[in-house]
Short mmCIF file of C-alpha atoms in Angstrom, two decimals:
data_model
loop_
_atom_site.label_atom_id
_atom_site.label_comp_id
_atom_site.label_asym_id
_atom_site.label_seq_id
_atom_site.Cartn_x
_atom_site.Cartn_y
_atom_site.Cartn_z
CA MET A 1 25.26 97.24 135.85
CA ARG A 2 27.29 100.15 137.13
CA ASP A 3 25.22 100.24 140.35
CA TRP A 4 25.93 96.55 141.02
CA SER A 5 29.65 97.13 140.51
CA THR A 6 29.65 100.10 142.87
CA ALA A 7 27.71 98.16 145.52
CA ALA A 8 30.14 95.23 145.25
CA SER A 9 33.12 97.58 145.69
CA LEU A 10 31.52 99.19 148.71
CA ALA A 11 30.75 95.78 150.23
CA THR A 12 34.34 94.67 149.70
CA ALA A 13 35.66 97.87 151.30
CA LEU A 14 33.29 97.48 154.24
CA GLY A 15 34.33 93.87 154.71
CA THR A 16 38.00 94.87 154.65
CA LEU A 17 37.34 97.58 157.24
CA VAL A 18 35.51 95.16 159.53
CA LEU A 19 38.34 92.65 159.19
CA ALA A 20 40.90 95.35 160.00
CA LEU A 21 38.96 96.42 163.10
CA ALA A 22 38.64 92.82 164.24
CA THR A 23 42.37 92.29 163.74
CA PHE A 24 43.15 95.48 165.68
CA VAL A 25 40.94 94.40 168.59
CA ALA A 26 42.47 90.92 168.60
CA VAL A 27 46.02 92.30 168.60
CA ARG A 28 45.21 94.69 171.46
CA ALA A 29 43.64 91.85 173.45
CA ALA A 30 46.68 89.63 172.81
CA ASN A 31 49.05 92.41 173.89
CA ARG A 32 47.01 93.00 177.02
CA ALA A 33 47.04 89.30 177.83
CA ALA A 34 50.81 89.18 177.29
CA ARG A 35 51.32 92.13 179.65
CA VAL A 36 49.12 90.47 182.29
CA ALA A 37 51.06 87.21 181.92
CA GLU A 38 54.38 89.04 182.20
CA ALA A 39 53.22 90.94 185.29
CA SER A 40 52.05 87.69 186.90
CA MET A 41 55.39 86.05 186.13
CA LEU A 42 57.34 88.98 187.63
CA ILE A 43 55.21 88.94 190.77
CA GLY A 44 55.94 85.24 191.08
CA ILE A 45 59.72 85.83 191.19
CA ARG A 46 59.68 89.20 193.01
CA PRO A 47 61.62 89.37 196.30
CA LEU A 48 60.98 91.79 199.16
CA LEU A 49 63.50 91.95 201.98
CA MET A 50 62.33 92.83 205.48
CA HIS A 51 63.79 92.38 208.93
CA SER A 52 63.09 88.93 210.35
CA ARG A 53 60.69 88.34 213.24
CA LEU A 54 61.75 88.21 216.86
CA GLU A 55 60.58 84.60 217.07
CA ASP A 56 62.61 83.50 214.04
CA PRO A 57 65.44 81.06 214.84
CA ASP A 58 69.03 82.08 215.51
CA GLN A 59 71.56 81.85 212.71
CA LYS A 60 75.26 81.18 213.20
CA ILE A 61 77.33 82.96 210.57
CA MET A 62 81.00 83.22 209.68
CA TRP A 63 83.01 85.88 207.85
CA GLY A 64 85.89 85.12 205.48
CA ASP A 65 88.48 85.58 208.23
CA GLU A 66 86.69 82.92 210.33
CA HIS A 67 85.08 85.40 212.71
CA TRP A 68 81.84 83.88 214.03
CA ALA A 69 78.67 85.41 215.44
CA LYS A 70 75.14 84.38 216.41
CA LEU A 71 72.36 86.31 214.73
CA SER A 72 68.99 86.27 216.51
CA GLY A 73 65.57 86.96 215.01
CA ALA A 74 65.16 90.66 214.06
CA GLY A 75 68.71 91.05 215.32
CA ALA A 76 71.88 92.57 213.97
CA VAL A 77 75.57 92.19 214.65
CA VAL A 78 77.62 95.36 214.95
CA GLU A 79 80.90 94.71 216.69
CA GLU A 80 84.56 95.64 216.73
CA ASN A 81 87.15 92.90 217.03
CA GLU A 82 90.90 93.49 216.71
CA GLY A 83 90.29 96.70 214.78
CA ASN A 84 87.84 95.10 212.34
CA VAL A 85 84.18 96.11 212.32
CA TYR A 86 81.73 93.30 211.57
CA MET A 87 78.11 93.85 210.55
CA ALA A 88 75.22 91.50 209.87
CA MET A 89 71.41 91.55 209.82
CA SER A 90 68.80 88.82 210.15
CA LEU A 91 66.42 89.20 207.20
CA ARG A 92 63.18 87.69 205.95
CA ASN A 93 62.18 87.58 202.30
CA SER A 94 58.46 88.43 202.33
CA GLY A 95 58.23 88.03 198.56
CA SER A 96 57.79 84.83 196.62
CA GLY A 97 60.98 84.94 194.55
CA ILE A 98 64.61 84.40 195.51
CA ALA A 99 66.40 87.57 196.64
CA VAL A 100 69.99 88.05 195.51
CA ILE A 101 71.88 90.71 197.49
CA HIS A 102 74.36 92.51 195.23
CA GLY A 103 75.81 95.21 197.45
CA TRP A 104 75.59 97.43 200.51
CA HIS A 105 75.93 101.09 201.33
CA LEU A 106 76.61 102.48 204.80
CA ALA A 107 74.49 105.52 205.70
CA LEU A 108 75.70 107.28 208.85
CA GLU A 109 73.56 110.42 208.54
CA ASP A 110 70.68 111.24 210.89
CA LEU A 111 67.74 108.97 210.13
CA HIS A 112 65.26 111.62 211.26
CA ASP A 113 66.04 113.57 208.07
CA ARG A 114 64.78 112.29 204.73
CA HIS A 115 67.63 111.30 202.42
CA PRO A 116 67.57 109.84 198.91
CA HIS A 117 69.00 106.39 198.47
CA ALA A 118 72.53 105.90 197.18
CA GLU A 119 73.02 105.37 193.46
CA PRO A 120 73.57 101.72 192.42
CA ASP A 121 77.18 102.31 191.42
CA ALA A 122 77.92 103.64 194.94
CA PHE A 123 77.15 100.27 196.57
CA ARG A 124 80.00 98.06 197.76
CA PRO A 125 79.78 94.63 196.10
CA GLN A 126 79.38 91.52 198.21
CA VAL A 127 82.44 89.28 198.41
CA ARG A 128 80.15 86.27 197.96
CA ASP A 129 76.62 85.91 196.65
CA LEU A 130 73.94 86.04 199.34
CA PHE A 131 70.63 84.37 198.47
CA ILE A 132 67.43 84.40 200.53
CA ALA A 133 64.64 82.11 199.37
CA GLY A 134 61.07 83.37 199.09
CA SER A 135 59.08 83.30 202.36
CA ASP A 136 62.20 82.28 204.25
CA ILE A 137 64.85 83.83 206.48
CA GLY A 138 68.49 84.53 205.70
CA PHE A 139 71.11 87.10 206.49
CA TRP A 140 73.31 89.87 205.18
CA GLN A 141 76.89 90.32 206.33
CA ALA A 142 79.88 92.56 205.63
CA ALA A 143 82.92 94.00 207.36
CA ILE A 144 85.25 96.98 207.18
CA ARG A 145 88.83 96.03 208.00
CA ASP A 146 90.77 98.78 206.24
CA HIS A 147 91.49 101.57 208.75
CA ASP A 148 91.99 103.97 205.83
CA ASP A 149 88.47 103.33 204.56
CA PRO A 150 86.65 106.71 204.35
CA GLN A 151 83.80 105.37 206.51
CA TYR A 152 85.87 103.42 209.01
CA ASP A 153 86.12 106.16 211.65
CA GLY A 154 82.44 107.09 211.38
CA LEU A 155 81.32 103.48 211.70
CA LEU A 156 83.68 102.86 214.61
CA GLU A 157 82.25 105.93 216.39
CA ALA A 158 78.70 104.64 215.83
CA VAL A 159 79.64 101.24 217.27
CA ARG A 160 81.43 102.61 220.32
CA SER A 161 78.76 105.19 221.10
CA SER A 162 75.94 102.71 220.39
CA ARG A 163 74.00 105.04 218.15
CA VAL A 164 71.50 104.28 215.41
CA PHE A 165 72.70 104.23 211.80
CA ALA A 166 71.39 102.88 208.51
CA MET A 167 72.39 100.25 205.99
CA GLU A 168 71.11 100.14 202.42
CA LEU A 169 71.02 96.86 200.49
CA LEU A 170 70.84 96.57 196.71
CA TYR A 171 69.12 93.36 195.64
CA SER A 172 67.19 91.79 192.77
CA ASP A 173 65.39 88.64 191.73
CA HIS A 174 67.46 85.61 190.69
CA GLU A 175 67.51 86.79 187.06
CA GLY A 176 69.02 90.15 187.98
CA GLY A 177 65.82 92.11 187.32
CA GLN A 178 63.34 93.95 189.54
CA ARG A 179 66.17 95.67 191.38
CA MET A 180 65.33 97.25 194.71
CA ILE A 181 67.08 99.16 197.46
CA GLY A 182 66.05 98.55 201.04
CA ARG A 183 67.15 100.87 203.84
CA PHE A 184 67.43 99.29 207.28
CA ALA A 185 67.97 100.95 210.64
CA LEU A 186 70.44 99.28 213.01
CA ALA A 187 69.70 100.25 216.60
CA PRO A 188 71.39 99.25 219.87
CA ALA A 189 69.34 97.23 222.33
CA SER A 190 70.00 95.97 225.84
CA GLU A 191 73.13 94.08 226.86
CA GLY A 192 75.11 94.93 223.74
CA ARG A 193 72.50 93.51 221.38
CA TRP A 194 71.48 95.27 218.18
CA LEU A 195 68.19 95.14 216.30
CA CYS A 196 67.44 95.91 212.68
CA SER A 197 64.24 97.15 211.07
CA VAL A 198 63.34 98.13 207.53
CA VAL A 199 62.80 101.86 206.93
CA ASN A 200 62.29 102.37 203.18
CA HIS A 201 62.07 100.47 199.90
CA TRP A 202 62.81 101.90 196.45
CA ASN A 203 62.02 100.33 193.07
CA LEU A 204 64.76 100.86 190.48
CA ASP A 205 63.34 99.03 187.44
CA ARG A 206 59.67 100.01 187.67
CA PRO A 207 57.68 103.09 188.77
CA ASP A 208 58.01 103.99 192.44
CA PRO A 209 54.63 104.46 194.20
CA ARG A 210 56.03 107.53 195.98
CA ASP A 211 56.27 109.35 192.64
CA SER A 212 52.48 109.66 192.28
CA GLY A 213 49.70 110.92 194.48
CA PRO A 214 49.69 113.29 197.46
CA ARG A 215 52.03 112.71 200.37
CA ALA A 216 50.90 112.82 203.97
#
């Protein structure tokens, strides 16, 4: 009788262990499926700002003081007018989600040297929200009008001497997540025209691919 009781206890314990293992496997599979679903959702709303193509259409833009400019494909506006310095770039969102540009940071240092991106709290906020739909073109614009601005003289020198400088944009998806910083080079072209081209991208809310693996 005692042997039957012992066997029954062992069978119950074994059944409980099997059930626990099955539950553990099911929970792990569910968690993995949830992570895959979340990653797919984030990819679906992830923006990626690049310079637009040369063949992209012109865009006519206006600043708050009613200054107007025409922005060509892959082009930029860098001009002085009555002491104000106006800047704009023609951009293309190569991602599938809406890009919301939150701020900009002027980088006047030599682009041949590698520099870290500015910290998010160092970016100047946009006066108005700038949205660029997925797989579509749009623009970024800003201006420096205050002659006492710490970067006014440096920017004015870059405009007048027609030298290359950089602009960093802080942007995210439409929910405010997946923040990224894109660094763009603004370079003078012929007949007073300027061109822009993307130089670097940095991920702020997920691992950066530059942080792993050997560098060339």
